[in-house]
PDB file of C-alpha atoms in Angstrom:
ATOM      1  CA  MET A  75      -8.208 -27.818 -23.129  1.00  0.00           C
ATOM      2  CA  ILE A  76      -7.321 -24.125 -22.962  1.00  0.00           C
ATOM      3  CA  ALA A  77     -10.521 -23.307 -21.052  1.00  0.00           C
ATOM      4  CA  SER A  78      -9.702 -26.030 -18.527  1.00  0.00           C
ATOM      5  CA  LEU A  79      -6.172 -24.696 -18.122  1.00  0.00           C
ATOM      6  CA  ALA A  80      -7.491 -21.156 -17.640  1.00  0.00           C
ATOM      7  CA  LEU A  81      -9.920 -22.360 -14.964  1.00  0.00           C
ATOM      8  CA  TRP A  82      -7.173 -24.333 -13.204  1.00  0.00           C
ATOM      9  CA  LEU A  83      -4.889 -21.269 -13.221  1.00  0.00           C
ATOM     10  CA  ALA A  84      -7.671 -19.039 -11.896  1.00  0.00           C
ATOM     11  CA  LEU A  85      -8.337 -21.459  -9.041  1.00  0.00           C
ATOM     12  CA  GLN A  86      -4.634 -21.541  -8.161  1.00  0.00           C
ATOM     13  CA  ALA A  87      -4.625 -17.738  -7.922  1.00  0.00           C
ATOM     14  CA  SER A  88      -7.749 -17.533  -5.767  1.00  0.00           C
ATOM     15  CA  PRO A  89      -7.646 -14.922  -3.022  1.00  0.00           C
ATOM     16  CA  PRO A  90      -8.195 -15.914   0.581  1.00  0.00           C
ATOM     17  CA  ARG A  91     -11.829 -16.641   1.441  1.00  0.00           C
ATOM     18  CA  VAL A  92     -12.030 -13.324   3.289  1.00  0.00           C
ATOM     19  CA  ILE A  93     -10.116 -10.441   1.778  1.00  0.00           C
ATOM     20  CA  ASP A  94      -8.694  -7.981   4.302  1.00  0.00           C
ATOM     21  CA  TRP A  95      -9.224  -5.030   1.957  1.00  0.00           C
ATOM     22  CA  PRO A  96      -7.512  -2.341   4.094  1.00  0.00           C
ATOM     23  CA  SER A  97      -4.361  -4.467   4.388  1.00  0.00           C
ATOM     24  CA  LEU A  98      -3.852  -4.676   0.613  1.00  0.00           C
ATOM     25  CA  ALA A  99      -1.302  -2.224  -0.768  1.00  0.00           C
ATOM     26  CA  PRO A 100      -2.599   0.141  -3.442  1.00  0.00           C
ATOM     27  CA  LEU A 101      -2.001  -1.009  -7.007  1.00  0.00           C
ATOM     28  CA  PRO A 102       1.100   0.952  -8.133  1.00  0.00           C
ATOM     29  CA  TYR A 103      -0.153   2.588 -11.344  1.00  0.00           C
ATOM     30  CA  ARG A 104       2.273   4.741 -13.345  1.00  0.00           C
ATOM     31  CA  SER A 105      -0.682   6.931 -14.234  1.00  0.00           C
ATOM     32  CA  GLU A 106      -4.142   6.649 -12.752  1.00  0.00           C
ATOM     33  CA  PRO A 107      -6.841   5.527 -15.182  1.00  0.00           C
ATOM     34  CA  GLN A 108      -9.421   8.152 -16.118  1.00  0.00           C
ATOM     35  CA  ILE A 109     -13.165   7.536 -16.082  1.00  0.00           C
ATOM     36  CA  THR A 110     -14.776   8.768 -19.304  1.00  0.00           C
ATOM     37  CA  PRO A 111     -18.353   9.992 -19.798  1.00  0.00           C
ATOM     38  CA  ASP A 112     -19.082   6.785 -21.757  1.00  0.00           C
ATOM     39  CA  MET A 113     -17.959   4.712 -18.762  1.00  0.00           C
ATOM     40  CA  LEU A 114     -20.231   6.713 -16.457  1.00  0.00           C
ATOM     41  CA  ALA A 115     -23.141   6.252 -18.848  1.00  0.00           C
ATOM     42  CA  PHE A 116     -22.527   2.492 -19.040  1.00  0.00           C
ATOM     43  CA  VAL A 117     -22.442   2.128 -15.251  1.00  0.00           C
ATOM     44  CA  ALA A 118     -25.567   4.250 -14.802  1.00  0.00           C
ATOM     45  CA  ASN A 119     -27.375   2.179 -17.426  1.00  0.00           C
ATOM     46  CA  GLU A 120     -26.336  -1.088 -15.754  1.00  0.00           C
ATOM     47  CA  VAL A 121     -27.475   0.111 -12.315  1.00  0.00           C
ATOM     48  CA  VAL A 122     -30.893   1.058 -13.709  1.00  0.00           C
ATOM     49  CA  ALA A 123     -31.308  -1.938 -16.049  1.00  0.00           C
ATOM     50  CA  ARG A 124     -30.290  -4.474 -13.382  1.00  0.00           C
ATOM     51  CA  LYS A 125     -32.292  -2.661 -10.677  1.00  0.00           C
ATOM     52  CA  CYS A 126     -29.241  -2.486  -8.433  1.00  0.00           C
ATOM     53  CA  PRO A 127     -29.853  -0.841  -5.034  1.00  0.00           C
ATOM     54  CA  LEU A 128     -27.191   1.835  -5.604  1.00  0.00           C
ATOM     55  CA  ALA A 129     -27.462   5.611  -5.495  1.00  0.00           C
ATOM     56  CA  ILE A 130     -26.255   7.227  -8.719  1.00  0.00           C
ATOM     57  CA  GLY A 131     -26.831  10.600 -10.315  1.00  0.00           C
ATOM     58  CA  PRO A 132     -25.625  14.202 -10.366  1.00  0.00           C
ATOM     59  CA  GLY A 133     -23.043  14.899  -7.663  1.00  0.00           C
ATOM     60  CA  LEU A 134     -22.909  11.293  -6.425  1.00  0.00           C
ATOM     61  CA  THR A 135     -20.048   8.801  -6.483  1.00  0.00           C
ATOM     62  CA  LEU A 136     -19.905   5.035  -6.636  1.00  0.00           C
ATOM     63  CA  SER A 137     -16.690   3.210  -5.696  1.00  0.00           C
ATOM     64  CA  VAL A 138     -15.734  -0.392  -6.369  1.00  0.00           C
ATOM     65  CA  ASP A 139     -12.679  -1.981  -4.744  1.00  0.00           C
ATOM     66  CA  VAL A 140     -10.867  -4.582  -6.795  1.00  0.00           C
ATOM     67  CA  ALA A 141      -8.245  -7.034  -5.500  1.00  0.00           C
ATOM     68  CA  VAL A 142      -5.544  -7.538  -8.130  1.00  0.00           C
ATOM     69  CA  LEU A 143      -3.043 -10.379  -8.272  1.00  0.00           C
ATOM     70  CA  VAL A 144       0.208  -9.285  -9.958  1.00  0.00           C
ATOM     71  CA  ASP A 145       2.932 -11.809 -10.764  1.00  0.00           C
ATOM     72  CA  ALA A 146       6.693 -11.270 -10.462  1.00  0.00           C
ATOM     73  CA  GLN A 147       6.855 -10.078 -14.094  1.00  0.00           C
ATOM     74  CA  ASP A 148       4.161  -7.425 -13.428  1.00  0.00           C
ATOM     75  CA  ASN A 149       1.469  -9.314 -15.337  1.00  0.00           C
ATOM     76  CA  ILE A 150      -2.104  -9.181 -14.061  1.00  0.00           C
ATOM     77  CA  ARG A 151      -3.064 -12.740 -13.109  1.00  0.00           C
ATOM     78  CA  THR A 152      -6.593 -12.063 -11.888  1.00  0.00           C
ATOM     79  CA  THR A 153      -8.925  -9.407 -10.504  1.00  0.00           C
ATOM     80  CA  VAL A 154     -11.604  -9.889  -7.846  1.00  0.00           C
ATOM     81  CA  PRO A 155     -14.177  -7.122  -7.330  1.00  0.00           C
ATOM     82  CA  ARG A 156     -15.631  -6.352  -3.918  1.00  0.00           C
ATOM     83  CA  ALA A 157     -19.379  -6.980  -3.838  1.00  0.00           C
ATOM     84  CA  ILE A 158     -21.556  -3.866  -4.144  1.00  0.00           C
ATOM     85  CA  GLN A 159     -24.880  -5.610  -4.964  1.00  0.00           C
ATOM     86  CA  CYS A 160     -24.520  -5.046  -8.715  1.00  0.00           C
ATOM     87  CA  ALA A 161     -22.632  -7.893 -10.391  1.00  0.00           C
ATOM     88  CA  SER A 162     -22.385  -6.275 -13.833  1.00  0.00           C
ATOM     89  CA  VAL A 163     -20.786  -3.115 -12.408  1.00  0.00           C
ATOM     90  CA  GLU A 164     -18.470  -5.205 -10.208  1.00  0.00           C
ATOM     91  CA  GLN A 165     -17.263  -7.181 -13.240  1.00  0.00           C
ATOM     92  CA  TYR A 166     -16.959  -4.025 -15.338  1.00  0.00           C
ATOM     93  CA  ALA A 167     -14.748  -2.407 -12.680  1.00  0.00           C
ATOM     94  CA  ALA A 168     -12.596  -5.549 -12.440  1.00  0.00           C
ATOM     95  CA  ALA A 169     -12.117  -5.582 -16.220  1.00  0.00           C
ATOM     96  CA  MET A 170     -11.331  -1.853 -16.231  1.00  0.00           C
ATOM     97  CA  VAL A 171      -8.619  -2.346 -13.607  1.00  0.00           C
ATOM     98  CA  ALA A 172      -7.080  -5.272 -15.494  1.00  0.00           C
ATOM     99  CA  GLY A 173      -6.984  -3.258 -18.710  1.00  0.00           C
ATOM    100  CA  ALA A 174      -5.680  -0.089 -17.059  1.00  0.00           C
ATOM    101  CA  ALA A 175      -2.920  -1.956 -15.223  1.00  0.00           C
ATOM    102  CA  ARG A 176      -1.443  -3.736 -18.252  1.00  0.00           C
ATOM    103  CA  GLY A 177       1.834  -1.998 -19.055  1.00  0.00           C
ATOM    104  CA  ASN A 178       0.962   0.755 -16.561  1.00  0.00           C
ATOM    105  CA  LEU A 179       2.550  -0.391 -13.292  1.00  0.00           C
ATOM    106  CA  LEU A 180       5.528   1.146 -11.555  1.00  0.00           C
ATOM    107  CA  PRO A 181       8.556  -1.147 -11.260  1.00  0.00           C
ATOM    108  CA  ARG A 182       8.335  -3.447  -8.232  1.00  0.00           C
ATOM    109  CA  MET A 183      10.887  -5.577  -6.444  1.00  0.00           C
ATOM    110  CA  ALA A 184       8.493  -8.492  -5.966  1.00  0.00           C
ATOM    111  CA  THR A 185       9.859 -11.958  -6.646  1.00  0.00           C
ATOM    112  CA  SER A 186       6.497 -13.694  -6.379  1.00  0.00           C
ATOM    113  CA  ASP A 187       2.799 -13.068  -6.902  1.00  0.00           C
ATOM    114  CA  GLN A 188       1.364 -10.274  -4.764  1.00  0.00           C
ATOM    115  CA  TRP A 189      -2.174  -9.009  -4.108  1.00  0.00           C
ATOM    116  CA  TYR A 190      -3.007  -5.293  -4.395  1.00  0.00           C
ATOM    117  CA  ARG A 191      -6.125  -3.157  -4.136  1.00  0.00           C
ATOM    118  CA  ALA A 192      -7.425  -0.765  -6.753  1.00  0.00           C
ATOM    119  CA  THR A 193     -10.483   1.434  -6.319  1.00  0.00           C
ATOM    120  CA  VAL A 194     -12.550   2.519  -9.288  1.00  0.00           C
ATOM    121  CA  THR A 195     -14.596   5.617  -8.482  1.00  0.00           C
ATOM    122  CA  PHE A 196     -17.385   6.746 -10.741  1.00  0.00           C
ATOM    123  CA  THR A 197     -18.328  10.389 -10.082  1.00  0.00           C
ATOM    124  CA  TRP A 198     -21.270  11.979 -11.809  1.00  0.00           C
ATOM    125  CA  PRO A 199     -21.000  15.732 -12.448  1.00  0.00           C
ATOM    126  CA  LYS A 200     -23.434  18.040 -10.668  1.00  0.00           C
TER     127      LYS A 200
END
């Protein structure tokens, strides 16, 4: 029953079929989330293990945009990663954004659900 309800809620919060990424306002974090060395290692491992066609390594960056639906009470309803040809990294970035946003958003005047954009950037040291 709960799984069915969760699926129904997720479908109700679905983004438009085509997301106009540049038109989404940036997610209003109080403080920007920090990428740790363990996060970088996980992403690098996923790219290699899944044979994703992405360039990673010393001095390179990998960015993942994530659309975020925030309700009027500043709760995260859902996150939708932008495709980068590596599903596990896309889902990891979406989960990171959801976790980082909980209790970490600036006050908003929204009275209804609103979509935002967050970008997770993984930068490997030189």
